[in-house]
């Protein structure tokens, strides 16, 4: 058993508490990882607010990390102690009907299908003050050590800087893959990105790498425009600067709407606006943001009857166990610069300060 620090969420809506926790050794098919760095993703915030279903408290959040394998359980073959790895929240069991379909990146063991608050054997590897602490998405990167199933971790290039590539575990892959993988943005096309947070900016990077000629960023926080342009946005607009709906503005700006639109916020009204802003016949709209549970979107059926494609994406459509090593290689080859997404670096003791920066849009 390893004793280490972790940021524990004891209850919904309360700040995280830095605690000493005990981390049990990995069982068969499991890997214990020393976490070196972790990003803060908005999904962690949804979880703390109580808007992510299937989460049990107390829990150790965090799901966007990178680390080094400390030990492995019986039967583990894909990683060994000392390997650099990225754990991820969309597992790849390799056995369910979805994993066996080469066109699918979904796994029936994911949190969308069943809770990942305990490891697959329905027990926890974390205890604190004599109490069982739950896992989050089988990842729990807000702990200095964590235990994950082998099929939720990928070995990466030993040269990778862990404090930079940790973003590839969720936020960057989600946005970048939404553009390059889910939408398959074509060279010379026009794109609109709703929401310029970490995921939206990753969409911008993906659109640029795919060769889009016009990338329009949309956000009510104009402080994000400079960063978006640095990453490849050709222009940025705020809906608050117009009296008409933003989809009408985008249609006027482009003639018949954009070729691809992406919603990276998670609001019902912006989802509808993103759909309406793409070309009525060949336009593709990708839902990237997480909507609160029980949300319902009402749309005019003519928006899709004329031929638009409306699709969702989970973690950028990537089969992460296969794709993360390739993404890390692309990072090392400088095919994209995800370092631009990093705004602050804090010690784990200041994790609550990190969430305040997130909530403030900074």
Coordinates of C-alpha atoms in Angstrom, one line a residue:
X1 CA 0.0 0.0 0.0
X2 CA 1.3 3.5 -1.0
X3 CA 0.4 6.5 1.2
X4 CA 0.3 9.7 -0.9
X5 CA -1.6 13.0 -1.3
X6 CA -4.8 13.3 -3.2
X7 CA -7.5 16.0 -3.7
X8 CA -10.7 14.4 -2.3
X9 CA -14.2 15.6 -3.0
X10 CA -16.1 14.6 0.1
X11 CA -19.4 15.9 -1.0
X12 CA -21.1 17.5 -4.0
X13 CA -20.7 21.3 -4.3
X14 CA -17.8 21.5 -1.7
X15 CA -14.2 22.5 -2.3
X16 CA -11.7 19.7 -2.7
X17 CA -9.7 18.7 0.3
X18 CA -6.0 17.7 0.2
X19 CA -5.7 14.5 2.1
X20 CA -3.3 11.6 2.7
X21 CA -4.8 8.5 1.1
X22 CA -3.8 4.9 0.9
X23 CA -3.6 3.4 -2.6
X24 CA -3.8 -0.4 -2.6
X25 CA -1.6 -2.4 -5.0
X26 CA -3.1 -3.3 -8.4
X27 CA -5.0 -6.6 -8.8
X28 CA -5.0 -8.8 -11.8
X29 CA -5.4 -6.8 -15.0
X30 CA -4.7 -3.5 -13.3
X31 CA -1.9 -0.9 -13.4
X32 CA -0.7 1.5 -10.6
X33 CA 0.5 4.8 -12.0
X34 CA 2.5 7.6 -10.4
X35 CA 0.7 10.7 -11.7
X36 CA 3.2 13.4 -12.7
X37 CA 0.8 16.0 -14.1
X38 CA -2.9 16.5 -14.6
X39 CA -5.1 19.1 -16.4
X40 CA -8.4 20.4 -15.0
X41 CA -11.2 19.6 -17.4
X42 CA -14.8 21.0 -17.3
X43 CA -16.1 17.4 -16.8
X44 CA -14.4 17.5 -13.4
X45 CA -16.4 20.7 -12.7
X46 CA -19.7 19.0 -13.9
X47 CA -18.9 16.2 -11.5
X48 CA -18.3 18.5 -8.5
X49 CA -21.6 20.4 -9.3
X50 CA -23.5 17.1 -9.4
X51 CA -24.5 17.3 -13.1
X52 CA -22.6 14.2 -14.2
X53 CA -24.7 11.1 -13.5
X54 CA -23.4 7.9 -12.0
X55 CA -20.7 9.5 -9.7
X56 CA -20.5 8.4 -6.1
X57 CA -19.0 10.5 -3.3
X58 CA -16.5 10.7 -1.6
X59 CA -14.4 10.6 -4.8
X60 CA -11.0 11.5 -6.2
X61 CA -11.6 13.5 -9.4
X62 CA -9.3 14.2 -12.3
X63 CA -9.2 12.3 -15.7
X64 CA -6.7 14.3 -17.8
X65 CA -3.3 13.1 -16.6
X66 CA 0.0 11.5 -17.4
X67 CA 2.4 9.5 -15.3
X68 CA 4.8 6.6 -14.9
X69 CA 3.9 3.0 -14.2
X70 CA 4.8 2.1 -10.7
X71 CA 3.6 -1.6 -10.6
X72 CA 1.4 -3.9 -12.5
X73 CA -1.1 -6.7 -11.6
X74 CA -1.1 -10.2 -12.8
X75 CA -1.6 -10.7 -16.5
X76 CA -0.8 -7.2 -17.6
X77 CA 1.4 -7.2 -20.7
X78 CA 1.0 -3.9 -22.5
X79 CA 2.9 -1.8 -20.0
X80 CA 5.7 -2.4 -17.4
X81 CA 7.1 -0.5 -14.4
X82 CA 8.9 2.7 -15.6
X83 CA 6.8 3.2 -18.7
X84 CA 5.4 6.6 -19.4
X85 CA 1.7 6.4 -19.8
X86 CA -1.6 8.3 -20.3
X87 CA -4.7 6.9 -18.6
X88 CA -8.0 7.8 -20.3
X89 CA -11.7 7.8 -19.4
X90 CA -13.1 6.0 -22.4
X91 CA -11.8 2.5 -22.0
X92 CA -11.1 0.0 -24.8
X93 CA -11.9 -3.5 -23.4
X94 CA -11.4 -5.1 -26.8
X95 CA -14.1 -7.6 -26.1
X96 CA -17.5 -5.9 -26.4
X97 CA -19.4 -5.5 -29.7
X98 CA -18.5 -1.9 -29.9
X99 CA -14.8 -2.4 -29.3
X100 CA -14.8 -5.2 -31.9
X101 CA -16.2 -2.8 -34.5
X102 CA -13.3 -0.9 -36.1
X103 CA -15.5 2.1 -36.8
X104 CA -16.5 2.5 -33.2
X105 CA -14.5 4.2 -30.4
X106 CA -17.2 3.5 -27.7
X107 CA -16.8 0.8 -25.1
X108 CA -19.7 -0.7 -23.2
X109 CA -17.7 -0.5 -20.1
X110 CA -17.6 3.3 -20.3
X111 CA -19.2 5.6 -17.9
X112 CA -22.1 6.3 -20.3
X113 CA -23.1 2.6 -20.0
X114 CA -22.2 1.8 -16.4
X115 CA -20.7 3.7 -13.5
X116 CA -16.9 3.8 -13.2
X117 CA -17.0 4.8 -9.5
X118 CA -15.5 1.5 -8.6
X119 CA -13.0 -0.6 -10.6
X120 CA -14.4 -3.4 -12.7
X121 CA -14.4 -5.9 -9.8
X122 CA -16.7 -3.4 -7.9
X123 CA -14.1 -2.5 -5.3
X124 CA -12.0 0.6 -4.7
X125 CA -8.2 0.9 -4.4
X126 CA -8.5 4.2 -2.4
X127 CA -9.0 4.7 1.4
X128 CA -8.8 7.8 3.5
X129 CA -9.4 8.1 7.3
X130 CA -10.7 4.6 7.2
X131 CA -13.3 5.3 4.6
X132 CA -13.6 3.9 1.1
X133 CA -13.0 6.6 -1.6
X134 CA -14.5 6.2 -5.0
X135 CA -12.7 6.3 -8.3
X136 CA -13.7 8.8 -11.1
X137 CA -14.0 7.4 -14.6
X138 CA -11.4 4.8 -13.5
X139 CA -8.8 7.5 -13.7
X140 CA -8.7 9.8 -10.6
X141 CA -5.6 11.8 -11.6
X142 CA -5.9 14.2 -8.7
X143 CA -4.0 11.6 -6.7
X144 CA -0.2 11.2 -6.7
X145 CA -0.8 7.5 -7.3
X146 CA -3.8 5.9 -9.0
X147 CA -4.9 2.4 -10.1
X148 CA -6.6 1.8 -13.5
X149 CA -7.6 -1.2 -15.6
X150 CA -5.0 -2.1 -18.2
X151 CA -7.5 -1.3 -20.9
X152 CA -7.8 2.3 -19.7
X153 CA -4.1 3.2 -20.1
X154 CA -1.7 3.6 -23.1
X155 CA 2.1 3.5 -23.2
X156 CA 3.6 6.6 -24.8
X157 CA 7.0 7.7 -26.1
X158 CA 9.6 7.9 -23.3
X159 CA 10.7 11.4 -24.7
X160 CA 7.2 12.9 -24.1
X161 CA 7.1 15.7 -21.4
X162 CA 4.4 14.5 -19.1
X163 CA 3.4 18.0 -17.9
X164 CA 2.5 18.9 -21.5
X165 CA 1.0 15.7 -23.0
X166 CA -1.3 15.1 -20.1
X167 CA -3.8 17.3 -22.0
X168 CA -4.0 14.5 -24.7
X169 CA -5.9 12.3 -22.1
X170 CA -9.1 14.3 -22.7
X171 CA -9.5 17.9 -23.6
X172 CA -7.1 18.2 -26.5
X173 CA -8.0 14.8 -28.1
X174 CA -11.7 15.7 -27.8
X175 CA -11.5 18.9 -29.7
X176 CA -8.7 18.1 -32.1
X177 CA -10.4 14.7 -33.0
X178 CA -13.8 16.3 -33.4
X179 CA -12.3 18.3 -36.3
X180 CA -9.9 15.8 -37.9
X181 CA -11.6 12.6 -37.1
X182 CA -15.4 13.0 -36.5
X183 CA -16.1 15.9 -39.0
X184 CA -13.1 15.0 -41.2
X185 CA -12.7 18.7 -42.1
X186 CA -11.5 19.2 -45.7
X187 CA -8.8 21.5 -47.0
X188 CA -10.2 24.9 -48.1
X189 CA -13.4 24.6 -46.0
X190 CA -15.0 27.1 -43.6
X191 CA -15.5 26.2 -40.0
X192 CA -17.3 27.8 -37.0
X193 CA -16.3 26.9 -33.4
X194 CA -18.8 27.8 -30.6
X195 CA -16.9 28.2 -27.3
X196 CA -13.2 29.0 -27.1
X197 CA -12.2 27.2 -23.9
X198 CA -9.6 24.4 -24.0
X199 CA -11.7 22.0 -26.0
X200 CA -12.9 24.7 -28.5
X201 CA -9.3 25.9 -29.0
X202 CA -8.3 22.3 -29.7
X203 CA -11.0 22.2 -32.4
X204 CA -9.5 25.3 -33.9
X205 CA -6.1 23.6 -34.0
X206 CA -7.7 20.6 -35.6
X207 CA -9.4 22.7 -38.2
X208 CA -6.1 24.5 -39.0
X209 CA -4.1 21.2 -39.3
X210 CA -6.9 19.8 -41.6
X211 CA -6.4 22.8 -43.9
X212 CA -9.5 24.8 -43.3
X213 CA -9.2 28.2 -45.0
X214 CA -11.6 30.1 -42.7
X215 CA -12.1 29.4 -39.0
X216 CA -14.6 31.6 -37.1
X217 CA -14.4 31.5 -33.3
X218 CA -17.5 32.4 -31.4
X219 CA -17.5 33.3 -27.6
X220 CA -19.0 35.9 -25.4
X221 CA -15.6 36.3 -23.6
X222 CA -13.6 38.5 -25.9
X223 CA -10.5 37.9 -23.7
X224 CA -10.2 34.5 -25.5
X225 CA -10.0 36.0 -29.0
X226 CA -6.2 36.6 -29.1
X227 CA -5.4 33.1 -28.0
X228 CA -7.9 31.7 -30.6
X229 CA -6.2 33.7 -33.4
X230 CA -2.8 32.5 -32.2
X231 CA -4.0 28.9 -32.7
X232 CA -5.4 29.5 -36.1
X233 CA -8.8 31.2 -35.9
X234 CA -9.1 33.6 -38.9
X235 CA -11.7 35.8 -37.1
X236 CA -13.6 35.9 -33.8
X237 CA -17.0 37.2 -33.0
X238 CA -19.2 37.7 -29.9
X239 CA -23.0 37.1 -30.2
X240 CA -23.5 40.1 -27.8
X241 CA -22.3 42.4 -30.6
X242 CA -25.3 41.6 -32.8
X243 CA -29.0 42.1 -32.6
X244 CA -29.8 39.1 -34.8
X245 CA -29.2 35.4 -33.9
X246 CA -25.6 34.3 -34.4
X247 CA -26.6 31.6 -37.0
X248 CA -28.0 34.4 -39.2
X249 CA -24.8 36.4 -38.7
X250 CA -22.7 33.4 -39.7
X251 CA -24.9 32.7 -42.8
X252 CA -24.5 36.3 -43.9
X253 CA -20.7 36.1 -43.4
X254 CA -20.3 33.0 -45.4
X255 CA -23.1 33.1 -48.0
X256 CA -24.8 29.7 -47.3
X257 CA -23.5 28.9 -43.9
X258 CA -20.2 27.2 -42.8
X259 CA -19.1 23.8 -44.0
X260 CA -18.5 22.5 -40.5
X261 CA -19.7 23.8 -37.1
X262 CA -18.7 22.6 -33.6
X263 CA -20.4 23.3 -30.3
X264 CA -17.9 23.1 -27.5
X265 CA -19.9 24.7 -24.7
X266 CA -22.8 22.4 -23.7
X267 CA -25.9 24.7 -24.0
X268 CA -29.1 23.8 -25.7
X269 CA -29.4 27.2 -27.5
X270 CA -25.9 27.1 -28.8
X271 CA -26.3 23.5 -30.0
X272 CA -29.3 24.6 -32.1
X273 CA -27.4 27.7 -33.3
X274 CA -24.4 25.6 -34.4
X275 CA -26.7 23.3 -36.3
X276 CA -28.5 26.2 -38.1
X277 CA -25.2 27.9 -38.9
X278 CA -23.9 25.2 -41.2
X279 CA -24.8 24.7 -44.9
X280 CA -28.4 23.5 -45.2
X281 CA -27.4 20.7 -47.6
X282 CA -23.9 19.5 -47.0
X283 CA -23.0 21.1 -43.7
X284 CA -21.8 19.0 -40.8
X285 CA -22.4 20.0 -37.2
X286 CA -20.6 18.2 -34.4
X287 CA -21.8 18.2 -30.7
X288 CA -18.7 18.3 -28.5
X289 CA -19.9 20.0 -25.3
X290 CA -21.6 18.1 -22.5
X291 CA -25.3 19.0 -21.9
X292 CA -26.7 18.8 -18.4
X293 CA -28.7 15.6 -17.8
X294 CA -32.3 15.6 -18.9
X295 CA -31.7 18.4 -21.4
X296 CA -34.0 18.4 -24.4
X297 CA -33.2 20.1 -27.7
X298 CA -36.2 21.2 -29.9
X299 CA -35.3 21.8 -33.5
X300 CA -37.1 22.7 -36.7
X301 CA -37.0 19.4 -38.7
X302 CA -36.2 21.4 -41.8
X303 CA -32.8 21.9 -40.4
X304 CA -31.9 18.3 -41.1
X305 CA -34.4 17.4 -43.8
X306 CA -32.5 19.4 -46.3
X307 CA -29.4 17.3 -45.8
X308 CA -27.3 18.6 -42.9
X309 CA -25.5 16.1 -40.8
X310 CA -25.7 16.4 -37.0
X311 CA -23.4 14.2 -35.0
X312 CA -21.9 13.8 -31.6
X313 CA -18.4 12.8 -30.6
X314 CA -16.8 11.2 -27.5
X315 CA -13.2 12.0 -27.0
X316 CA -12.8 13.1 -30.6
X317 CA -13.9 9.7 -32.0
X318 CA -10.5 8.2 -31.1
X319 CA -10.0 4.6 -30.0
X320 CA -7.7 6.1 -27.4
X321 CA -5.6 3.0 -26.5
X322 CA -4.4 3.0 -30.1
X323 CA -4.6 6.7 -30.8
X324 CA -2.9 8.3 -27.8
X325 CA 0.6 6.9 -28.7
X326 CA 0.1 8.2 -32.2
X327 CA -1.1 11.6 -31.0
X328 CA 2.0 11.9 -28.7
X329 CA 4.2 11.1 -31.7
X330 CA 2.5 13.9 -33.7
X331 CA 3.1 16.2 -30.7
X332 CA 6.8 15.3 -30.6
X333 CA 7.0 15.8 -34.4
X334 CA 5.4 19.3 -33.8
X335 CA 2.4 18.6 -36.1
X336 CA 0.4 20.7 -33.6
X337 CA 1.3 22.9 -30.6
X338 CA -1.0 21.9 -27.7
X339 CA 1.3 23.7 -25.3
X340 CA -0.5 27.0 -26.2
X341 CA -3.5 25.6 -24.3
X342 CA -1.6 25.7 -20.9
X343 CA -2.4 29.0 -19.1
X344 CA -1.3 28.2 -15.5
X345 CA 0.8 25.6 -13.7
X346 CA -0.1 25.0 -10.1
X347 CA 0.9 22.5 -7.4
X348 CA -1.7 20.0 -6.4
X349 CA -2.2 21.9 -3.1
X350 CA -3.7 24.8 -5.1
X351 CA -6.2 22.6 -7.0
X352 CA -9.2 24.7 -5.8
X353 CA -7.5 27.8 -7.1
X354 CA -7.3 26.0 -10.5
X355 CA -11.1 25.5 -10.4
X356 CA -11.6 29.2 -9.6
X357 CA -9.5 30.1 -12.7
X358 CA -11.6 27.6 -14.8
X359 CA -14.9 29.1 -13.5
X360 CA -13.6 32.6 -14.3
X361 CA -12.9 31.6 -17.9
X362 CA -9.2 32.2 -17.4

